[in-house]
PDB file of C-alpha atoms in Angstrom:
ATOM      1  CA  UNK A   1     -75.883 123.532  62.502  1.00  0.00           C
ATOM      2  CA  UNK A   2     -76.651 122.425  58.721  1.00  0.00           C
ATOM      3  CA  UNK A   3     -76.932 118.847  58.076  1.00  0.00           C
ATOM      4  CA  UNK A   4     -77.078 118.183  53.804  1.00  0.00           C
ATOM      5  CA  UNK A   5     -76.642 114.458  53.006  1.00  0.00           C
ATOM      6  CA  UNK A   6     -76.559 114.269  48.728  1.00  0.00           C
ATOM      7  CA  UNK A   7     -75.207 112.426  45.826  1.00  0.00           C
ATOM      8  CA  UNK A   8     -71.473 114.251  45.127  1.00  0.00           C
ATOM      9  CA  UNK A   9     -68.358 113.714  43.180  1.00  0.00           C
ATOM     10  CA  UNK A  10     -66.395 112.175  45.607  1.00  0.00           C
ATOM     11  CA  UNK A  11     -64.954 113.333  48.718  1.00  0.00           C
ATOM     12  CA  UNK A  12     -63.439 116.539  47.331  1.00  0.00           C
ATOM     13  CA  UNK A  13     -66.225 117.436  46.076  1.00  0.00           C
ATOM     14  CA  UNK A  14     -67.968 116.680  49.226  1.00  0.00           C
ATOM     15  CA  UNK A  15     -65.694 118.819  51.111  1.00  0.00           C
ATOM     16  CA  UNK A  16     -65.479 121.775  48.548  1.00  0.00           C
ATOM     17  CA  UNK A  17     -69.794 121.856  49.747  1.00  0.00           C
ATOM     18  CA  UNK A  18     -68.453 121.556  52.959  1.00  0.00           C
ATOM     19  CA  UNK A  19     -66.312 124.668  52.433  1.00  0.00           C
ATOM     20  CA  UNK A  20     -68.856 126.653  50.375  1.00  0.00           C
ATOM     21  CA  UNK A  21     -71.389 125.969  53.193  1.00  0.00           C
ATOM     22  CA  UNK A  22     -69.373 127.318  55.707  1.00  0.00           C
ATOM     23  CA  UNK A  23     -70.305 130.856  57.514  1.00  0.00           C
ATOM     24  CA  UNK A  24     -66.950 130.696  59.987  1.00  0.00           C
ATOM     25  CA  UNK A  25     -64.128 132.753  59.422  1.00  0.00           C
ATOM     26  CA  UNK A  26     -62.077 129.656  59.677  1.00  0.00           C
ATOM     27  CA  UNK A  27     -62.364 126.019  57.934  1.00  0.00           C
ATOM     28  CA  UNK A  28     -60.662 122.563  58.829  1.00  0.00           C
ATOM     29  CA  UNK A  29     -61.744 119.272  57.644  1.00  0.00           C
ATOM     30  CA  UNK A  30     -62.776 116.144  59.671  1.00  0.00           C
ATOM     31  CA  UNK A  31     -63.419 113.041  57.950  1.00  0.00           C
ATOM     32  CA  UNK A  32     -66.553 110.761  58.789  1.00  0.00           C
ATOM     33  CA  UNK A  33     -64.231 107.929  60.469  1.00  0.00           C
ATOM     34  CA  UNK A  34     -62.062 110.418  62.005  1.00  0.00           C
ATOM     35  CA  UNK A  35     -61.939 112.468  65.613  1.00  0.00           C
ATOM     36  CA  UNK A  36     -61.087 114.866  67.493  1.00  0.00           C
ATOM     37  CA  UNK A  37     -58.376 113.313  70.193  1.00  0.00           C
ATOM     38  CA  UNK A  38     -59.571 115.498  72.735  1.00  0.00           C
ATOM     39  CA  UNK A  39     -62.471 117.814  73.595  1.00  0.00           C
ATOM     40  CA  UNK A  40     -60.381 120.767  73.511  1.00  0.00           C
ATOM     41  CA  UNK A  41     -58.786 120.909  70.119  1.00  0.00           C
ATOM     42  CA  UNK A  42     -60.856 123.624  68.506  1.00  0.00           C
ATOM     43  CA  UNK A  43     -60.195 125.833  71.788  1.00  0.00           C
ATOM     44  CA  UNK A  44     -56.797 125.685  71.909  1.00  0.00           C
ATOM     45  CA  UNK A  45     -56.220 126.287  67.713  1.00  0.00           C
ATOM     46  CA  UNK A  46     -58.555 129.245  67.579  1.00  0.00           C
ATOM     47  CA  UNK A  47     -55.905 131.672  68.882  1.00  0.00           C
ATOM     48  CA  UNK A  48     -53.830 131.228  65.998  1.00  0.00           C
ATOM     49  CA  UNK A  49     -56.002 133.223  64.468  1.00  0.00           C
ATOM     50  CA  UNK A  50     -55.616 136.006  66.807  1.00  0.00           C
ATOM     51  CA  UNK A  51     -52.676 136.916  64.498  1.00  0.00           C
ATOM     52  CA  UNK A  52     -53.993 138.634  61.183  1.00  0.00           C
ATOM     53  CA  UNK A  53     -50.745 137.756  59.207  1.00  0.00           C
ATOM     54  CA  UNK A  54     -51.906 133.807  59.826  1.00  0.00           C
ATOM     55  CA  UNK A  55     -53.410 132.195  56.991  1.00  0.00           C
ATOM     56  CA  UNK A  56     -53.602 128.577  58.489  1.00  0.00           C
ATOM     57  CA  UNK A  57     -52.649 126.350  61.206  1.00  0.00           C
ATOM     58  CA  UNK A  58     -51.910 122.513  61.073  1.00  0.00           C
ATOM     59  CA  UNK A  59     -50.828 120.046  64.103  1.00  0.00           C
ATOM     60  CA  UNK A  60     -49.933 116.242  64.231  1.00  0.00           C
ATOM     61  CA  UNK A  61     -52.439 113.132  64.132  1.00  0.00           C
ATOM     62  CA  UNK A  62     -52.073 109.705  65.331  1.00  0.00           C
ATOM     63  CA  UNK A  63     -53.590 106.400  63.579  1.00  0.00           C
ATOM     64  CA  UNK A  64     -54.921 103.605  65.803  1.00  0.00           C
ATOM     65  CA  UNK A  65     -56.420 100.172  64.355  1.00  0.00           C
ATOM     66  CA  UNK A  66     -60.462 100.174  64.331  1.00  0.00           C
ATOM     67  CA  UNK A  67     -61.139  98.111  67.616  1.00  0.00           C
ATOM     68  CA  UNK A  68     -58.155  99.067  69.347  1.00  0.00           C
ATOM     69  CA  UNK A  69     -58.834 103.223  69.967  1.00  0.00           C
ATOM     70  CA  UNK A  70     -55.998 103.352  72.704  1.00  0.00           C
ATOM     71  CA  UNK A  71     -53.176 101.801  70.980  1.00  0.00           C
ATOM     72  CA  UNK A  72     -51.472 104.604  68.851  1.00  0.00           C
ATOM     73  CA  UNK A  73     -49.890 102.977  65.943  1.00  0.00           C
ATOM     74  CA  UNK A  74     -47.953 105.399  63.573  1.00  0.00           C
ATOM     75  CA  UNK A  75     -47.645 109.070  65.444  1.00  0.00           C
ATOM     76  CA  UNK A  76     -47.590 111.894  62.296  1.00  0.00           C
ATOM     77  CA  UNK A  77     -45.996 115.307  63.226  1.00  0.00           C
ATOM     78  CA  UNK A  78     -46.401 118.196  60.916  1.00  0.00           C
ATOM     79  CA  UNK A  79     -43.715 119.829  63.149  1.00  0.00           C
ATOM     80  CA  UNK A  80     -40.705 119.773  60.458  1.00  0.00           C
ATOM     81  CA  UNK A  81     -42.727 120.277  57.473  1.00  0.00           C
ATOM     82  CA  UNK A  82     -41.580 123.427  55.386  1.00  0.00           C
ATOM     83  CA  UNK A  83     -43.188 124.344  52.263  1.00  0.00           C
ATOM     84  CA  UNK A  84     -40.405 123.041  50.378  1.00  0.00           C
ATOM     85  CA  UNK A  85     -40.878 119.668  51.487  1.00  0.00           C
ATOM     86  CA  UNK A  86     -43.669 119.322  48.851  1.00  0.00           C
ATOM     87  CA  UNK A  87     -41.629 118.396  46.150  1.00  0.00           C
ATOM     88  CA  UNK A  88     -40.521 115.357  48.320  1.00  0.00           C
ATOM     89  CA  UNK A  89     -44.245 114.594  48.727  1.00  0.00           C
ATOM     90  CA  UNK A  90     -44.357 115.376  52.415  1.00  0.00           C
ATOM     91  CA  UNK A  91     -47.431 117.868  53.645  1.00  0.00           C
ATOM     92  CA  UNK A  92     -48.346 118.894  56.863  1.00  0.00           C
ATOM     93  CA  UNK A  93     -51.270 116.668  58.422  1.00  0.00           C
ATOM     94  CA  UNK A  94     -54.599 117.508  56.291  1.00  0.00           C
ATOM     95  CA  UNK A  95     -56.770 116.839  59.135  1.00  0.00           C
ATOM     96  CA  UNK A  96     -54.996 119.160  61.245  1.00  0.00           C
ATOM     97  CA  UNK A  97     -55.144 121.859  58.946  1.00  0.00           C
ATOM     98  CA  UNK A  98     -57.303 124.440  59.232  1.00  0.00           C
ATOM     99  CA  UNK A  99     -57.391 127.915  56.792  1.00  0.00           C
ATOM    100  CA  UNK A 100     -59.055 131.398  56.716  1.00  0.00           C
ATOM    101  CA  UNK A 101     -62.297 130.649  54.399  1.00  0.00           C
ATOM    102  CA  UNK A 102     -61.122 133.759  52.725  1.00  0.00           C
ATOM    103  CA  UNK A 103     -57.937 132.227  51.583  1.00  0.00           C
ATOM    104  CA  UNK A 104     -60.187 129.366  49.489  1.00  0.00           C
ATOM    105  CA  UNK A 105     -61.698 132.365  47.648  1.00  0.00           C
ATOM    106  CA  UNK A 106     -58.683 133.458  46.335  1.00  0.00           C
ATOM    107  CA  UNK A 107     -56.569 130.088  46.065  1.00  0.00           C
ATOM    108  CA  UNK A 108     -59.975 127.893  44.792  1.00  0.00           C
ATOM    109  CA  UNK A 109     -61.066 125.057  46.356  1.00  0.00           C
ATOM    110  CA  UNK A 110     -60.354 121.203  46.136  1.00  0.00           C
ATOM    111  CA  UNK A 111     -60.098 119.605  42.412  1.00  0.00           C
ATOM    112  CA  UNK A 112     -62.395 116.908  42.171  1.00  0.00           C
ATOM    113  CA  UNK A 113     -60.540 115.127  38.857  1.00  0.00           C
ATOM    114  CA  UNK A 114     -57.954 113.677  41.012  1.00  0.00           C
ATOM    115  CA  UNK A 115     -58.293 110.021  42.810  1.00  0.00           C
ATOM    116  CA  UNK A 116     -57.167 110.746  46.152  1.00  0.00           C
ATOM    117  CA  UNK A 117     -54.461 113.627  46.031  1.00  0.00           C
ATOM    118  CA  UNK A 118     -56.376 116.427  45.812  1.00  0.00           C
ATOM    119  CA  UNK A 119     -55.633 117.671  49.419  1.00  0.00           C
ATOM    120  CA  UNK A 120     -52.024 117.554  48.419  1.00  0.00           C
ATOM    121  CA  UNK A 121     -52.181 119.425  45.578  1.00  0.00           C
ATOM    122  CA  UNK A 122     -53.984 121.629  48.109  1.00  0.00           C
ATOM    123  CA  UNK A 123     -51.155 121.969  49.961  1.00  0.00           C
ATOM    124  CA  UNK A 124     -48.820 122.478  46.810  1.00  0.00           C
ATOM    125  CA  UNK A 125     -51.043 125.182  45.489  1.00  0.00           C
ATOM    126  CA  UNK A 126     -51.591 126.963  49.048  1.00  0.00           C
ATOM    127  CA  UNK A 127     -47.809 126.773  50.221  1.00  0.00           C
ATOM    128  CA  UNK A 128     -45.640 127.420  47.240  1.00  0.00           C
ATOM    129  CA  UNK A 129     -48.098 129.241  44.645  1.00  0.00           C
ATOM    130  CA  UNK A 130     -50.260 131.802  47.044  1.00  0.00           C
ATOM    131  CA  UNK A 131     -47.539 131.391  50.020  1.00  0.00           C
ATOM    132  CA  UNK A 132     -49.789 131.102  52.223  1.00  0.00           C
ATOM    133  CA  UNK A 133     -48.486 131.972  56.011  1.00  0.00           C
ATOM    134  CA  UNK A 134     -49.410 129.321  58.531  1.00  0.00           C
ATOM    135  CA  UNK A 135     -48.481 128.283  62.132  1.00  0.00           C
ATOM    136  CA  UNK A 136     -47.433 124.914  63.370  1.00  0.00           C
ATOM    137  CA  UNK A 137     -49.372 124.285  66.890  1.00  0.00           C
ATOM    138  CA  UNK A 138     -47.196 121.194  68.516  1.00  0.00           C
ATOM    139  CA  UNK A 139     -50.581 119.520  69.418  1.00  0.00           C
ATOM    140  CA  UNK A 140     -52.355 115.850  68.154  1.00  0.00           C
ATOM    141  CA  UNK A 141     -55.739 117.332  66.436  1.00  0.00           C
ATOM    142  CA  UNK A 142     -56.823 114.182  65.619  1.00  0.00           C
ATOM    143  CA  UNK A 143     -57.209 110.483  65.850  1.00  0.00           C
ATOM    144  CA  UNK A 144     -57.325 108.490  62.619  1.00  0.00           C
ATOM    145  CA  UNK A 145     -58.455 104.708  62.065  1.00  0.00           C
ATOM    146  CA  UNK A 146     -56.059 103.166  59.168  1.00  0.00           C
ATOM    147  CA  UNK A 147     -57.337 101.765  55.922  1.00  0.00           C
ATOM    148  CA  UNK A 148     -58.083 105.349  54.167  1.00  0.00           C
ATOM    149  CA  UNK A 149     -58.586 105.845  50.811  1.00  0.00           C
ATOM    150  CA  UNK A 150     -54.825 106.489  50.125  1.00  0.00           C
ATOM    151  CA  UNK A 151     -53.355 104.098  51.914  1.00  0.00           C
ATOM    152  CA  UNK A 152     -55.722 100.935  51.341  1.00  0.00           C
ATOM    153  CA  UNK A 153     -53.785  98.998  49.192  1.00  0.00           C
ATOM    154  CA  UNK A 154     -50.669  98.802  46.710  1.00  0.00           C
ATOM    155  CA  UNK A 155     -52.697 100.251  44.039  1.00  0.00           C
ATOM    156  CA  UNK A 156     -54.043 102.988  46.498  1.00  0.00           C
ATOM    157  CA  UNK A 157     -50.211 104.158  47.210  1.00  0.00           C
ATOM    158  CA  UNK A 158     -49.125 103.888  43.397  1.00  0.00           C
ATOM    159  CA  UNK A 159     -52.326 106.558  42.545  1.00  0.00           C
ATOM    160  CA  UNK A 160     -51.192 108.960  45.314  1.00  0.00           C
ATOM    161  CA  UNK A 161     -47.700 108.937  43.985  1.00  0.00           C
ATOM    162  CA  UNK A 162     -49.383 109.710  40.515  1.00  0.00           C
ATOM    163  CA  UNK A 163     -51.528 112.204  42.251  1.00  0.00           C
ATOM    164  CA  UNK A 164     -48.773 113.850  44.070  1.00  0.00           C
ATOM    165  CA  UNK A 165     -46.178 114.296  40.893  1.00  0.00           C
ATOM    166  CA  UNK A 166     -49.464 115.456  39.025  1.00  0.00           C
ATOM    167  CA  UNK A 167     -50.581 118.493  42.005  1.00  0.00           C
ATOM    168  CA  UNK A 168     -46.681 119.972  41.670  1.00  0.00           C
ATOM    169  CA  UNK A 169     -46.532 119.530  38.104  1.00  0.00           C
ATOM    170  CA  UNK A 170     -49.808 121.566  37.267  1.00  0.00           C
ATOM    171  CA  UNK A 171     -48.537 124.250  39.860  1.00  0.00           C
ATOM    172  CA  UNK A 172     -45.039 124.562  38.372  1.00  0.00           C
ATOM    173  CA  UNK A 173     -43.163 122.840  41.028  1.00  0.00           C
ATOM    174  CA  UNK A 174     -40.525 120.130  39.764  1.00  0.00           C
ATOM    175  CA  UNK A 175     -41.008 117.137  41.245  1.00  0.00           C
ATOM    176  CA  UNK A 176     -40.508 113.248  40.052  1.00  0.00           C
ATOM    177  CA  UNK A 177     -42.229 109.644  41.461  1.00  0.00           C
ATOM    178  CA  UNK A 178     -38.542 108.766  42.822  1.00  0.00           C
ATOM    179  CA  UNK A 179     -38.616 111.921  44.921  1.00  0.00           C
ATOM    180  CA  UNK A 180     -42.555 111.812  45.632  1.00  0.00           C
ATOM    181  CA  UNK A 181     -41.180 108.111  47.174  1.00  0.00           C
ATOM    182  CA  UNK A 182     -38.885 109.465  49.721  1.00  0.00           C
ATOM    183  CA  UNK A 183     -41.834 110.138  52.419  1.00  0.00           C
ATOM    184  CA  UNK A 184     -42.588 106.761  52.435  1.00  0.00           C
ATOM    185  CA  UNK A 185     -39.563 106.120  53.921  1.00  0.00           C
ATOM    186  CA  UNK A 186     -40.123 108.680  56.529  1.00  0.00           C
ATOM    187  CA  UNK A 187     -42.842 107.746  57.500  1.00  0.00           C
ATOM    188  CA  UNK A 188     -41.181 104.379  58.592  1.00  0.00           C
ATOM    189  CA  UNK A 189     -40.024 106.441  61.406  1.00  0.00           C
ATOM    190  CA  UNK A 190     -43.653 107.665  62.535  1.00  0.00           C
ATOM    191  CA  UNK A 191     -44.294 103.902  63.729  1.00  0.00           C
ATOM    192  CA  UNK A 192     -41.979 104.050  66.558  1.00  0.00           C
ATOM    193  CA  UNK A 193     -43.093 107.462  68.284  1.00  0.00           C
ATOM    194  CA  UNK A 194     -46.312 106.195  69.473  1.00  0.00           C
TER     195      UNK A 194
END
């Protein structure tokens, strides 16, 4: 285990060290205020893997309030996402997803210019540029407290939108803020499946 606490550029550029550090053959993300929802997650994702023609894998999450662990409060399954779904703004769970380290070589990692929509335009450039191959596991990876950086305030939500039209427009994907704004009203539906 390597422990390296720095001055960075922000989270994604905390996480592309993360990435560059990394001697596994696979990478996934967890956040500081995040965890895993139960001891077994990594064990039952690695076999994925098993199949050479998978790039990635992603799951579902579940937010709780901080103080109040047990009490799921929005439920967030990657388990209809398809690739085209980007356009729309919808992505499958970032802290679910997890990638051959390879595939970051080719694709590049996060861009540190944006706010807080870097890991979509992640998503944009992995899925529909470099078409990637991934695996939905129907599984909850991990348990998130609410309050994140994109979802903090009214200002917070109107950069992500910003963010999100930006990541499809640099990768040649048509998109618009109206239909970047339709996953907000899906995720209306999240809150009642906890």
């Amino acid at each position: 285990m390597k422990w390296v606490s720095e001055k960075d550029r922000g989270i994604y550029d905390a996480m592309n060290k993360g990435i560059k550090m990394a001697t596994g053959d696979v990478v996934g993300i967890l956040n500081s205020d995040d965890y895993f929802t139960s001891d077994d997650v990594i064990e039952r994702m690695v076999p994925a893997f098993d199949d050479s023609s998978i790039d990635a894998s992603y799951g579902d999450i579940h937010f709780i309030r901080d103080g109040n662990p047990e009490k799921c409060i929005r439920y967030y399954s990657s388990k209809r996402f398809r690739p085209s779904w980007l356009r729309f703004g919808f992505m499958p769970a970032h802290p679910s997803f997890y990638c051959r380290r390879g595939i970051f070589d080719k694709a590049g990692f996060y861009k540190t210019d944006y706010a807080i929509g870097s890991d979509y335009e992640m998503m944009v450039r992995l899925f529909l540029v470099h078409h990637i191959k991934a695996k939905y596991l129907p599984m909850d990876f991990v348990t998130m407290r609410t309050g994140g950086a994109s979802t903090r305030n009214v200002r917070s939500r109107l950069q992500l939108i910003k963010d999100d039209v930006r990541g499809c427009r640099e990768n040649g994907i048509y998109t618009n803020s109206l239909f970047v704004c339709t996953k907000f009203l899906y995720k209306i539906f999240e809150f009642k499946f906890c």
